[in-house]
Amino acid sequence: MLSKKKDYIFCSLFGAYIAAVLWITLFSRLGTERRSFLLPFHSYVEILKGEWRPLLENIGNIALFIPLGVALKWSGAKDVKKAGLLASLLIEVLQFTFALGTFECDDLIHNTLGAVI
């Protein structure tokens, strides 16, 4: 019985986490235009120029995916890196498709890093 209670709590928390991620990355945004930055690590150029926003976005992307990595590991997933990358890619493709954000290679890198951490 304790296992079922733990499973219920885990599923409830994971569902809330997924809802929060979808809200942050998709549903809270208004569609404007399709944008993409396909050059990896372009945000670091901006950071070196003294811009703080890309640094905060990178840290936020890492932090956003840490719970996913923990949940995947806890549930017994064998390849957390691949699952994190696929989840990030899905979000980025949806953002681009519906013009809800910018498709960025840096986001894929940082989200995947967060899942692995």
Coordinates of N, CA and C in Angstrom, one line a residue:
M1 N 0.8 -1.2 0.0 CA 0.0 0.0 0.0 C 0.9 1.3 0.0
L2 N 2.0 1.2 0.7 CA 2.9 2.4 0.8 C 3.4 2.7 -0.6
S3 N 3.7 1.7 -1.4 CA 4.2 1.8 -2.8 C 3.2 2.6 -3.6
K4 N 1.9 2.2 -3.5 CA 0.9 2.8 -4.3 C 0.7 4.3 -3.9
K5 N 0.8 4.6 -2.6 CA 0.8 6.0 -2.2 C 1.9 6.8 -2.7
K6 N 3.1 6.2 -2.7 CA 4.3 6.9 -3.3 C 4.1 7.1 -4.8
D7 N 3.6 6.1 -5.5 CA 3.4 6.2 -6.9 C 2.4 7.3 -7.2
Y8 N 1.3 7.4 -6.4 CA 0.3 8.4 -6.5 C 0.9 9.8 -6.3
I9 N 1.7 9.9 -5.3 CA 2.3 11.2 -5.0 C 3.3 11.6 -6.1
F10 N 4.1 10.6 -6.6 CA 5.0 10.9 -7.7 C 4.3 11.3 -8.9
C11 N 3.2 10.6 -9.3 CA 2.5 10.9 -10.5 C 1.8 12.3 -10.4
S12 N 1.3 12.6 -9.2 CA 0.7 13.9 -9.0 C 1.7 15.0 -9.2
L13 N 2.8 14.9 -8.5 CA 3.9 15.9 -8.6 C 4.4 16.0 -10.0
F14 N 4.6 14.9 -10.7 CA 5.2 14.9 -12.0 C 4.2 15.5 -13.0
G15 N 2.9 15.3 -12.8 CA 1.9 15.9 -13.6 C 1.8 17.4 -13.4
A16 N 2.0 17.8 -12.2 CA 2.0 19.3 -11.9 C 3.3 19.9 -12.5
Y17 N 4.4 19.2 -12.5 CA 5.6 19.7 -13.1 C 5.5 19.8 -14.6
I18 N 4.9 18.8 -15.2 CA 4.7 18.9 -16.7 C 3.8 20.0 -17.1
A19 N 2.7 20.2 -16.3 CA 1.8 21.3 -16.5 C 2.5 22.7 -16.4
A20 N 3.4 22.8 -15.4 CA 4.2 24.0 -15.2 C 5.1 24.3 -16.4
V21 N 5.8 23.2 -16.8 CA 6.7 23.4 -17.9 C 6.0 23.8 -19.2
L22 N 4.9 23.2 -19.4 CA 4.1 23.6 -20.6 C 3.6 25.0 -20.5
W23 N 3.2 25.4 -19.3 CA 2.7 26.8 -19.1 C 3.9 27.8 -19.4
I24 N 5.0 27.5 -18.8 CA 6.2 28.4 -18.9 C 6.7 28.5 -20.4
T25 N 6.7 27.3 -21.1 CA 7.3 27.3 -22.4 C 6.4 27.5 -23.5
L26 N 5.1 27.3 -23.3 CA 4.1 27.3 -24.4 C 2.9 28.2 -24.2
F27 N 2.1 27.8 -23.2 CA 0.8 28.3 -23.0 C 0.7 29.8 -22.5
S28 N 1.8 30.2 -21.9 CA 1.8 31.6 -21.4 C 2.3 32.6 -22.4
R29 N 2.6 32.1 -23.6 CA 3.1 33.0 -24.6 C 2.1 33.3 -25.7
L30 N 2.3 34.5 -26.3 CA 1.5 34.9 -27.4 C 2.3 34.7 -28.7
G31 N 1.6 34.1 -29.7 CA 2.3 33.9 -31.0 C 2.6 35.2 -31.7
T32 N 3.8 35.3 -32.2 CA 4.2 36.6 -32.9 C 4.8 36.2 -34.2
E33 N 6.0 35.7 -34.2 CA 6.7 35.3 -35.4 C 7.6 34.1 -35.1
R34 N 7.9 33.4 -36.2 CA 8.8 32.2 -36.0 C 10.3 32.8 -36.1
R35 N 11.0 32.4 -35.0 CA 12.4 32.8 -34.9 C 13.2 31.6 -34.5
S36 N 14.5 31.6 -35.0 CA 15.4 30.5 -34.6 C 16.8 31.0 -34.5
F37 N 17.6 30.5 -33.6 CA 19.0 30.7 -33.5 C 19.6 29.3 -33.5
L38 N 20.2 28.9 -34.7 CA 20.7 27.5 -34.8 C 22.1 27.4 -34.5
L39 N 22.8 28.5 -34.3 CA 24.2 28.5 -33.9 C 24.4 28.1 -32.5
P40 N 25.0 27.0 -32.2 CA 25.2 26.6 -30.8 C 26.1 27.6 -30.0
F41 N 25.7 27.8 -28.8 CA 26.4 28.7 -27.8 C 26.4 30.1 -28.2
H42 N 25.4 30.5 -29.1 CA 25.4 32.0 -29.4 C 25.1 32.8 -28.2
S43 N 24.4 32.3 -27.2 CA 24.1 33.1 -26.0 C 25.4 33.5 -25.3
Y44 N 26.4 32.7 -25.4 CA 27.6 33.0 -24.7 C 28.3 34.2 -25.3
V45 N 28.1 34.4 -26.6 CA 28.7 35.6 -27.2 C 28.0 36.8 -26.6
E46 N 26.7 36.7 -26.4 CA 26.0 37.9 -25.8 C 26.4 38.1 -24.4
I47 N 26.6 37.0 -23.7 CA 27.0 37.1 -22.3 C 28.4 37.8 -22.2
L48 N 29.3 37.4 -23.1 CA 30.6 38.0 -23.1 C 30.6 39.5 -23.4
K49 N 29.5 39.9 -24.1 CA 29.3 41.3 -24.5 C 28.7 42.1 -23.3
G50 N 28.4 41.4 -22.2 CA 27.9 42.0 -21.0 C 26.4 41.9 -20.8
E51 N 25.7 41.1 -21.7 CA 24.3 40.9 -21.5 C 24.0 39.9 -20.4
W52 N 23.1 40.2 -19.5 CA 22.8 39.3 -18.4 C 21.6 38.4 -18.8
R53 N 20.7 38.9 -19.6 CA 19.5 38.1 -19.9 C 19.8 36.7 -20.4
P54 N 20.7 36.5 -21.4 CA 21.0 35.2 -21.9 C 21.5 34.3 -20.7
L55 N 22.3 34.8 -19.8 CA 22.8 34.0 -18.7 C 21.7 33.6 -17.8
L56 N 20.8 34.4 -17.5 CA 19.6 34.1 -16.7 C 18.7 33.0 -17.4
E57 N 18.6 33.2 -18.7 CA 17.8 32.2 -19.5 C 18.5 30.9 -19.5
N58 N 19.8 30.8 -19.7 CA 20.5 29.6 -19.6 C 20.4 28.9 -18.3
I59 N 20.5 29.6 -17.2 CA 20.4 29.1 -15.9 C 18.9 28.6 -15.7
G60 N 18.0 29.3 -16.2 CA 16.6 28.9 -16.1 C 16.3 27.7 -16.8
N61 N 16.8 27.5 -18.0 CA 16.6 26.3 -18.8 C 17.2 25.1 -18.1
I62 N 18.4 25.3 -17.5 CA 19.0 24.1 -16.8 C 18.1 23.8 -15.6
A63 N 17.7 24.8 -14.8 CA 16.9 24.5 -13.6 C 15.5 23.9 -14.0
L64 N 15.0 24.3 -15.1 CA 13.6 23.8 -15.5 C 13.6 22.3 -15.8
F65 N 14.7 21.8 -16.2 CA 14.8 20.4 -16.6 C 15.4 19.5 -15.6
I66 N 15.9 20.0 -14.5 CA 16.5 19.2 -13.5 C 15.4 18.2 -12.9
P67 N 14.2 18.7 -12.6 CA 13.2 17.8 -12.1 C 12.8 16.7 -13.1
L68 N 12.9 17.0 -14.3 CA 12.6 15.9 -15.3 C 13.6 14.8 -15.2
G69 N 14.9 15.2 -15.1 CA 16.0 14.2 -15.0 C 15.8 13.4 -13.7
V70 N 15.5 14.0 -12.6 CA 15.3 13.3 -11.4 C 14.1 12.3 -11.5
A71 N 13.0 12.8 -12.1 CA 11.8 11.9 -12.3 C 12.1 10.8 -13.2
L72 N 12.9 11.0 -14.3 CA 13.2 9.9 -15.2 C 14.1 8.9 -14.5
K73 N 15.1 9.4 -13.8 CA 16.0 8.5 -13.1 C 15.2 7.7 -12.0
W74 N 14.4 8.3 -11.3 CA 13.6 7.7 -10.3 C 12.7 6.6 -10.8
S75 N 12.1 6.9 -12.1 CA 11.2 5.9 -12.7 C 11.9 4.8 -13.4
G76 N 13.3 4.9 -13.4 CA 14.0 3.8 -14.0 C 14.4 3.9 -15.5
A77 N 14.3 5.2 -16.0 CA 14.7 5.4 -17.4 C 16.1 5.1 -17.6
K78 N 16.4 4.5 -18.7 CA 17.8 4.1 -19.0 C 18.7 5.2 -19.6
D79 N 18.1 6.0 -20.4 CA 18.8 7.1 -21.1 C 18.2 8.4 -20.8
V80 N 18.6 9.0 -19.7 CA 18.0 10.3 -19.3 C 18.4 11.4 -20.3
K81 N 19.6 11.3 -20.8 CA 20.1 12.4 -21.7 C 19.2 12.4 -23.0
K82 N 19.0 11.2 -23.5 CA 18.2 11.1 -24.7 C 16.7 11.6 -24.5
A83 N 16.2 11.2 -23.4 CA 14.8 11.6 -23.0 C 14.7 13.1 -22.8
G84 N 15.7 13.7 -22.1 CA 15.8 15.1 -21.9 C 15.9 15.9 -23.2
L85 N 16.7 15.4 -24.1 CA 16.9 16.0 -25.4 C 15.6 15.9 -26.2
L86 N 15.0 14.8 -26.2 CA 13.7 14.6 -27.0 C 12.6 15.5 -26.4
A87 N 12.5 15.6 -25.1 CA 11.5 16.5 -24.5 C 11.8 18.0 -24.8
S88 N 13.0 18.4 -24.8 CA 13.4 19.7 -25.1 C 13.2 20.0 -26.6
L89 N 13.5 19.0 -27.5 CA 13.3 19.2 -28.9 C 11.8 19.3 -29.2
L90 N 10.9 18.6 -28.5 CA 9.5 18.7 -28.7 C 9.0 20.1 -28.4
I91 N 9.5 20.6 -27.2 CA 9.1 22.0 -26.8 C 9.6 23.0 -27.9
E92 N 10.8 22.9 -28.3 CA 11.3 23.8 -29.2 C 10.6 23.8 -30.6
V93 N 10.3 22.6 -31.0 CA 9.6 22.5 -32.3 C 8.1 23.1 -32.2
L94 N 7.5 22.8 -31.0 CA 6.2 23.4 -30.8 C 6.2 24.9 -30.7
Q95 N 7.3 25.4 -30.1 CA 7.4 26.9 -30.0 C 7.6 27.5 -31.4
F96 N 8.4 26.8 -32.2 CA 8.6 27.3 -33.6 C 7.4 27.1 -34.4
T97 N 6.7 26.0 -34.4 CA 5.6 25.7 -35.2 C 4.4 26.7 -34.9
F98 N 4.2 27.0 -33.7 CA 3.1 27.9 -33.3 C 3.6 29.3 -33.0
A99 N 4.8 29.6 -33.4 CA 5.4 31.0 -33.2 C 5.2 31.5 -31.8
L100 N 5.6 30.6 -30.8 CA 5.4 30.9 -29.4 C 6.8 31.2 -28.7
G101 N 7.8 31.3 -29.4 CA 9.1 31.5 -28.9 C 10.2 31.3 -29.9
T102 N 11.4 31.2 -29.5 CA 12.5 31.1 -30.4 C 13.1 29.7 -30.3
F103 N 13.2 29.0 -31.5 CA 13.9 27.7 -31.5 C 15.4 28.0 -31.4
E104 N 16.0 27.5 -30.3 CA 17.4 27.8 -30.1 C 18.1 26.5 -29.7
C105 N 19.3 26.4 -30.4 CA 20.1 25.2 -30.1 C 20.6 25.3 -28.6
D106 N 20.9 26.5 -28.2 CA 21.3 26.7 -26.8 C 20.3 26.2 -25.8
D107 N 19.0 26.3 -26.1 CA 17.9 25.8 -25.2 C 18.0 24.3 -25.2
L108 N 18.2 23.7 -26.3 CA 18.4 22.2 -26.4 C 19.5 21.7 -25.5
I109 N 20.6 22.5 -25.6 CA 21.8 22.1 -24.9 C 21.6 22.3 -23.4
H110 N 21.1 23.4 -23.0 CA 20.9 23.7 -21.5 C 19.8 22.8 -20.9
N111 N 18.7 22.6 -21.7 CA 17.6 21.7 -21.1 C 18.1 20.3 -20.9
T112 N 18.9 19.8 -21.9 CA 19.4 18.5 -21.8 C 20.4 18.4 -20.6
L113 N 21.2 19.4 -20.5 CA 22.2 19.5 -19.4 C 21.4 19.4 -18.0
G114 N 20.3 20.2 -17.9 CA 19.5 20.2 -16.7 C 19.0 18.8 -16.4
A115 N 18.5 18.1 -17.4 CA 18.0 16.7 -17.2 C 19.1 15.8 -16.8
V116 N 20.3 15.9 -17.3 CA 21.4 15.1 -16.9 C 21.8 15.3 -15.5
I117 N 21.8 16.6 -15.1 CA 22.2 17.0 -13.7 C 21.4 16.3 -12.8

